[in-house]
Amino acid sequence: MDAHLRELYQEIILDHSRHPRHFGTLTDANHRADGFNPLCGDKVSIYLKVNGEDRIEDIAFEGKGCAISVASASLMSEMLKGRKVDEAETLMGGFLELVKGGEGADLSDDDREYLEAMAGVSAFPMRVKSATLAWHAMKSALEGDGTAKTE
Amino acid sequence: MSALSLKPHLYDVEAIRQDFPILAREVHGRPLVYLDNAASAQKPKQVMNKITDFVTTEYSNVHRGVHFLSAAATDRYEAARGRVKTFLNAAHEDEIVWTRGGTEAINLVASSFLSPRLEPGDEIVLSVMEHHSNIVPWHFLRERQGASLRWVDVSDDGELDPEDVARAIGPNTKFVAITHMSNVLGTHTALKEIVRIAHERGIPVLADGCQASVHGKVDVRDLDVDFYVMTGHKLYGPTGIGVLYARKAHLKAMRPYQGGGEMIREVTKANVTYAEPPMRFEAGTPPIIEAVGLAAALDYLDSIGRDAAAAHENALARRAEAKLKALNGVRLIGEARDKGPIVSFETIGIHAHDLATILDREGVAVRAGHHCAQVLMERCGVVATARASFGLYNTEAEVDALVDAVQIARKVFA
Ligand SMILES: Cc1ncc(COP(=O)(O)O)c(C=O)c1O
């Protein structure tokens, strides 16, 4: 197996895809959106509970998809819980850069280190959409328009 | 008689592979194992050379000029139409309409044949294993004209019982649109029987032959089918060209599809009259180079022998199925008795996209996804499958490479 593949399917990714964190729904969510990738049929629903101080108090997701899309949603949910809404946007920007082979210069060192597990996707351009689906859905949930498609 | 002469004619796959330069390339440092033939087939030198030769010596627009090249190009282009006629054993050359592909051929029938004949509440019968290109044009007629779609189910093995087509046909049925071979399950449908059943009830039939025409002989007169559709790029020919075969009587009764040059008899400020079929349906400059290339591809396929190629491909597919089944945790999707060289499968615990990514790094190209057949995916209860589809140049060693790569993927996900 080659190094790119090993990086893509590294242990963290496999672990998150097998045991996704925050998997399920949130009954008291005040933001939600569905993400759908029409190319491969991956589906994800994101639930967010944002409090009066614009902080993501709780987050959950459910859906069906490949290991990359599930792991990405799981990692995202871990990362965003407790963050402010405007931070979520910065994190998303940094994440999109990382999976397209960029630096993620706007990310803090801790955040970059955490998200770097997904950077292996950058060697697989056909799989970038799997990695970004949950993030796009999260963004539409926050913006309130309900559905997201990858590009 | 010597023992030698009793030997069956050998299928020399290594010689055939020499005709396809792309097969010699590597992918990610591994020899290419191209098993995505149902999506599109690679092109032999014979096709590329014919195109180069045509463009180098005789190319021009067709049916337009009086000059030398226009006549030469028109001859080549119309000879290609004749080649398709013999390929399908159609009765007349003017029953062959060029289109941009299989998709356009079906849209043409929906819009020029069926649409003007439909009343709200009329029914169109189709199977759950159709490709989106044999579903969406009929959905258009549902949306725009109030037609309703009647779906014929398949068995868990992926077989389509012609009697179920008979049961789906009711007093309001106006049309049957059915695949001749599923691009996902590989099921070869009993088309001749389906046509007989539909005709008994006075219903015309369109067969989507985009897959079946690649794997074995097709005789539209024997099938007695009304419309038969092929697409060039799956037949080892160029992209951008497809074929609609339609009975002369239907074509004569059909309204034009697109408007433009070539498809008219006379245009005035007040009026327009149309050319006879097939030109009535071929507005604009047609795919001239592609037609010449497609004719060369059909020559190529017949030089190998369509039945010999199909036997070779089917043997590879059955070998792949047996080996994949022997691995724990692989489920075949589509096990019809009469099946072409298309093998869809699910690897338990590994999503098709992850599997295809890992296979690709081993040089093995398969398709993963819904294969433009979401209705079928829903019927099978899956979101996506992996699909290995075989062409006339594939080998037993490539089947084994596929199976080895699947095992590597299982190790990654173990
Ligand atoms: C069964 C079937 N029908 C129709 C089509 C459409 O052909 P094309 O995309 O060349 O128009 C395809 C291939 O994509 C197919 O597999």
mmCIF file of N, CA and C in Angstrom, chain A residues 37-80:
data_model
loop_
_atom_site.group_PDB
_atom_site.id
_atom_site.type_symbol
_atom_site.label_atom_id
_atom_site.label_comp_id
_atom_site.label_asym_id
_atom_site.label_seq_id
_atom_site.Cartn_x
_atom_site.Cartn_y
_atom_site.Cartn_z
ATOM 1 N N ASN A 37 -24.450 14.758 -1.549
ATOM 2 C CA ASN A 37 -23.517 14.750 -2.668
ATOM 3 C C ASN A 37 -24.146 13.945 -3.793
ATOM 4 N N PRO A 38 -24.686 14.629 -4.808
ATOM 5 C CA PRO A 38 -25.441 13.928 -5.850
ATOM 6 C C PRO A 38 -24.572 12.961 -6.656
ATOM 7 N N LEU A 39 -23.268 13.184 -6.645
ATOM 8 C CA LEU A 39 -22.378 12.302 -7.403
ATOM 9 C C LEU A 39 -22.321 10.903 -6.824
ATOM 10 N N CYS A 40 -22.216 10.812 -5.501
ATOM 11 C CA CYS A 40 -22.015 9.486 -4.925
ATOM 12 C C CYS A 40 -23.114 9.095 -3.964
ATOM 13 N N GLY A 41 -24.071 9.989 -3.713
ATOM 14 C CA GLY A 41 -25.189 9.631 -2.856
ATOM 15 C C GLY A 41 -24.909 9.779 -1.369
ATOM 16 N N ASP A 42 -23.736 10.324 -0.992
ATOM 17 C CA ASP A 42 -23.475 10.555 0.428
ATOM 18 C C ASP A 42 -24.481 11.568 0.975
ATOM 19 N N LYS A 43 -24.952 11.267 2.205
ATOM 20 C CA LYS A 43 -25.947 12.144 2.834
ATOM 21 C C LYS A 43 -25.528 12.423 4.258
ATOM 22 N N VAL A 44 -25.730 13.652 4.697
ATOM 23 C CA VAL A 44 -25.458 13.963 6.098
ATOM 24 C C VAL A 44 -26.466 15.006 6.569
ATOM 25 N N SER A 45 -26.946 14.854 7.802
ATOM 26 C CA SER A 45 -27.792 15.871 8.425
ATOM 27 C C SER A 45 -27.052 16.399 9.635
ATOM 28 N N ILE A 46 -27.015 17.716 9.758
ATOM 29 C CA ILE A 46 -26.298 18.362 10.858
ATOM 30 C C ILE A 46 -27.307 19.058 11.772
ATOM 31 N N TYR A 47 -27.130 18.885 13.066
ATOM 32 C CA TYR A 47 -27.987 19.543 14.069
ATOM 33 C C TYR A 47 -27.096 20.386 14.977
ATOM 34 N N LEU A 48 -27.494 21.625 15.178
ATOM 35 C CA LEU A 48 -26.700 22.519 16.025
ATOM 36 C C LEU A 48 -27.604 23.194 17.045
ATOM 37 N N LYS A 49 -27.080 23.329 18.250
ATOM 38 C CA LYS A 49 -27.767 24.145 19.245
ATOM 39 C C LYS A 49 -26.859 25.325 19.549
ATOM 40 N N VAL A 50 -27.295 26.502 19.118
ATOM 41 C CA VAL A 50 -26.491 27.713 19.295
ATOM 42 C C VAL A 50 -27.154 28.537 20.398
ATOM 43 N N ASN A 51 -26.373 28.959 21.393
ATOM 44 C CA ASN A 51 -26.993 29.690 22.509
ATOM 45 C C ASN A 51 -26.977 31.194 22.262
ATOM 46 N N GLY A 52 -27.503 31.931 23.254
ATOM 47 C CA GLY A 52 -27.669 33.378 23.115
ATOM 48 C C GLY A 52 -26.359 34.125 22.909
ATOM 49 N N GLU A 53 -25.247 33.491 23.293
ATOM 50 C CA GLU A 53 -23.951 34.159 23.078
ATOM 51 C C GLU A 53 -23.279 33.687 21.794
ATOM 52 N N ASP A 54 -24.080 33.128 20.882
ATOM 53 C CA ASP A 54 -23.534 32.679 19.594
ATOM 54 C C ASP A 54 -22.489 31.582 19.749
ATOM 55 N N ARG A 55 -22.674 30.776 20.753
ATOM 56 C CA ARG A 55 -21.750 29.673 20.953
ATOM 57 C C ARG A 55 -22.456 28.362 20.594
ATOM 58 N N ILE A 56 -21.733 27.451 19.937
ATOM 59 C CA ILE A 56 -22.301 26.148 19.580
ATOM 60 C C ILE A 56 -22.276 25.269 20.822
ATOM 61 N N GLU A 57 -23.431 25.185 21.451
ATOM 62 C CA GLU A 57 -23.490 24.480 22.721
ATOM 63 C C GLU A 57 -23.481 22.975 22.505
ATOM 64 N N ASP A 58 -24.155 22.573 21.441
ATOM 65 C CA ASP A 58 -24.185 21.141 21.169
ATOM 66 C C ASP A 58 -24.288 20.919 19.649
ATOM 67 N N ILE A 59 -23.867 19.746 19.230
ATOM 68 C CA ILE A 59 -23.861 19.442 17.796
ATOM 69 C C ILE A 59 -24.055 17.943 17.617
ATOM 70 N N ALA A 60 -24.738 17.552 16.560
ATOM 71 C CA ALA A 60 -24.873 16.128 16.244
ATOM 72 C C ALA A 60 -25.018 15.985 14.736
ATOM 73 N N PHE A 61 -24.738 14.786 14.257
ATOM 74 C CA PHE A 61 -24.956 14.544 12.826
ATOM 75 C C PHE A 61 -25.384 13.104 12.631
ATOM 76 N N GLU A 62 -26.080 12.897 11.541
ATOM 77 C CA GLU A 62 -26.349 11.516 11.143
ATOM 78 C C GLU A 62 -26.294 11.461 9.626
ATOM 79 N N GLY A 63 -26.118 10.262 9.099
ATOM 80 C CA GLY A 63 -26.066 10.158 7.653
ATOM 81 C C GLY A 63 -25.413 8.864 7.235
ATOM 82 N N LYS A 64 -25.246 8.780 5.913
ATOM 83 C CA LYS A 64 -24.650 7.585 5.332
ATOM 84 C C LYS A 64 -23.573 8.055 4.380
ATOM 85 N N GLY A 65 -22.453 7.393 4.406
ATOM 86 C CA GLY A 65 -21.439 7.825 3.462
ATOM 87 C C GLY A 65 -20.186 7.002 3.602
ATOM 88 N N CYS A 66 -19.192 7.408 2.840
ATOM 89 C CA CYS A 66 -17.920 6.702 2.862
ATOM 90 C C CYS A 66 -17.160 7.046 4.147
ATOM 91 N N ALA A 67 -16.069 6.363 4.374
ATOM 92 C CA ALA A 67 -15.282 6.575 5.593
ATOM 93 C C ALA A 67 -14.826 8.023 5.700
ATOM 94 N N ILE A 68 -14.444 8.602 4.573
ATOM 95 C CA ILE A 68 -13.933 9.978 4.603
ATOM 96 C C ILE A 68 -15.023 10.959 5.033
ATOM 97 N N SER A 69 -16.219 10.804 4.489
ATOM 98 C CA SER A 69 -17.260 11.777 4.821
ATOM 99 C C SER A 69 -17.726 11.593 6.262
ATOM 100 N N VAL A 70 -17.815 10.369 6.735
ATOM 101 C CA VAL A 70 -18.250 10.144 8.117
ATOM 102 C C VAL A 70 -17.184 10.633 9.093
ATOM 103 N N ALA A 71 -15.927 10.301 8.815
ATOM 104 C CA ALA A 71 -14.847 10.733 9.705
ATOM 105 C C ALA A 71 -14.759 12.252 9.736
ATOM 106 N N SER A 72 -14.939 12.867 8.595
ATOM 107 C CA SER A 72 -14.856 14.321 8.542
ATOM 108 C C SER A 72 -15.965 14.955 9.380
ATOM 109 N N ALA A 73 -17.172 14.419 9.278
ATOM 110 C CA ALA A 73 -18.292 14.952 10.063
ATOM 111 C C ALA A 73 -18.026 14.746 11.556
ATOM 112 N N SER A 74 -17.483 13.604 11.888
ATOM 113 C CA SER A 74 -17.225 13.295 13.291
ATOM 114 C C SER A 74 -16.151 14.225 13.872
ATOM 115 N N LEU A 75 -15.065 14.382 13.126
ATOM 116 C CA LEU A 75 -13.993 15.287 13.571
ATOM 117 C C LEU A 75 -14.508 16.719 13.698
ATOM 118 N N MET A 76 -15.325 17.103 12.738
ATOM 119 C CA MET A 76 -15.872 18.457 12.761
ATOM 120 C C MET A 76 -16.720 18.663 14.017
ATOM 121 N N SER A 77 -17.552 17.660 14.317
ATOM 122 C CA SER A 77 -18.452 17.830 15.456
ATOM 123 C C SER A 77 -17.655 17.954 16.764
ATOM 124 N N GLU A 78 -16.581 17.200 16.866
ATOM 125 C CA GLU A 78 -15.741 17.294 18.064
ATOM 126 C C GLU A 78 -15.113 18.673 18.175
ATOM 127 N N MET A 79 -14.683 19.154 17.023
ATOM 128 C CA MET A 79 -13.960 20.414 17.015
ATOM 129 C C MET A 79 -14.863 21.599 17.307
ATOM 130 N N LEU A 80 -16.090 21.544 16.791
ATOM 131 C CA LEU A 80 -16.951 22.734 16.866
ATOM 132 C C LEU A 80 -17.691 22.867 18.185
#
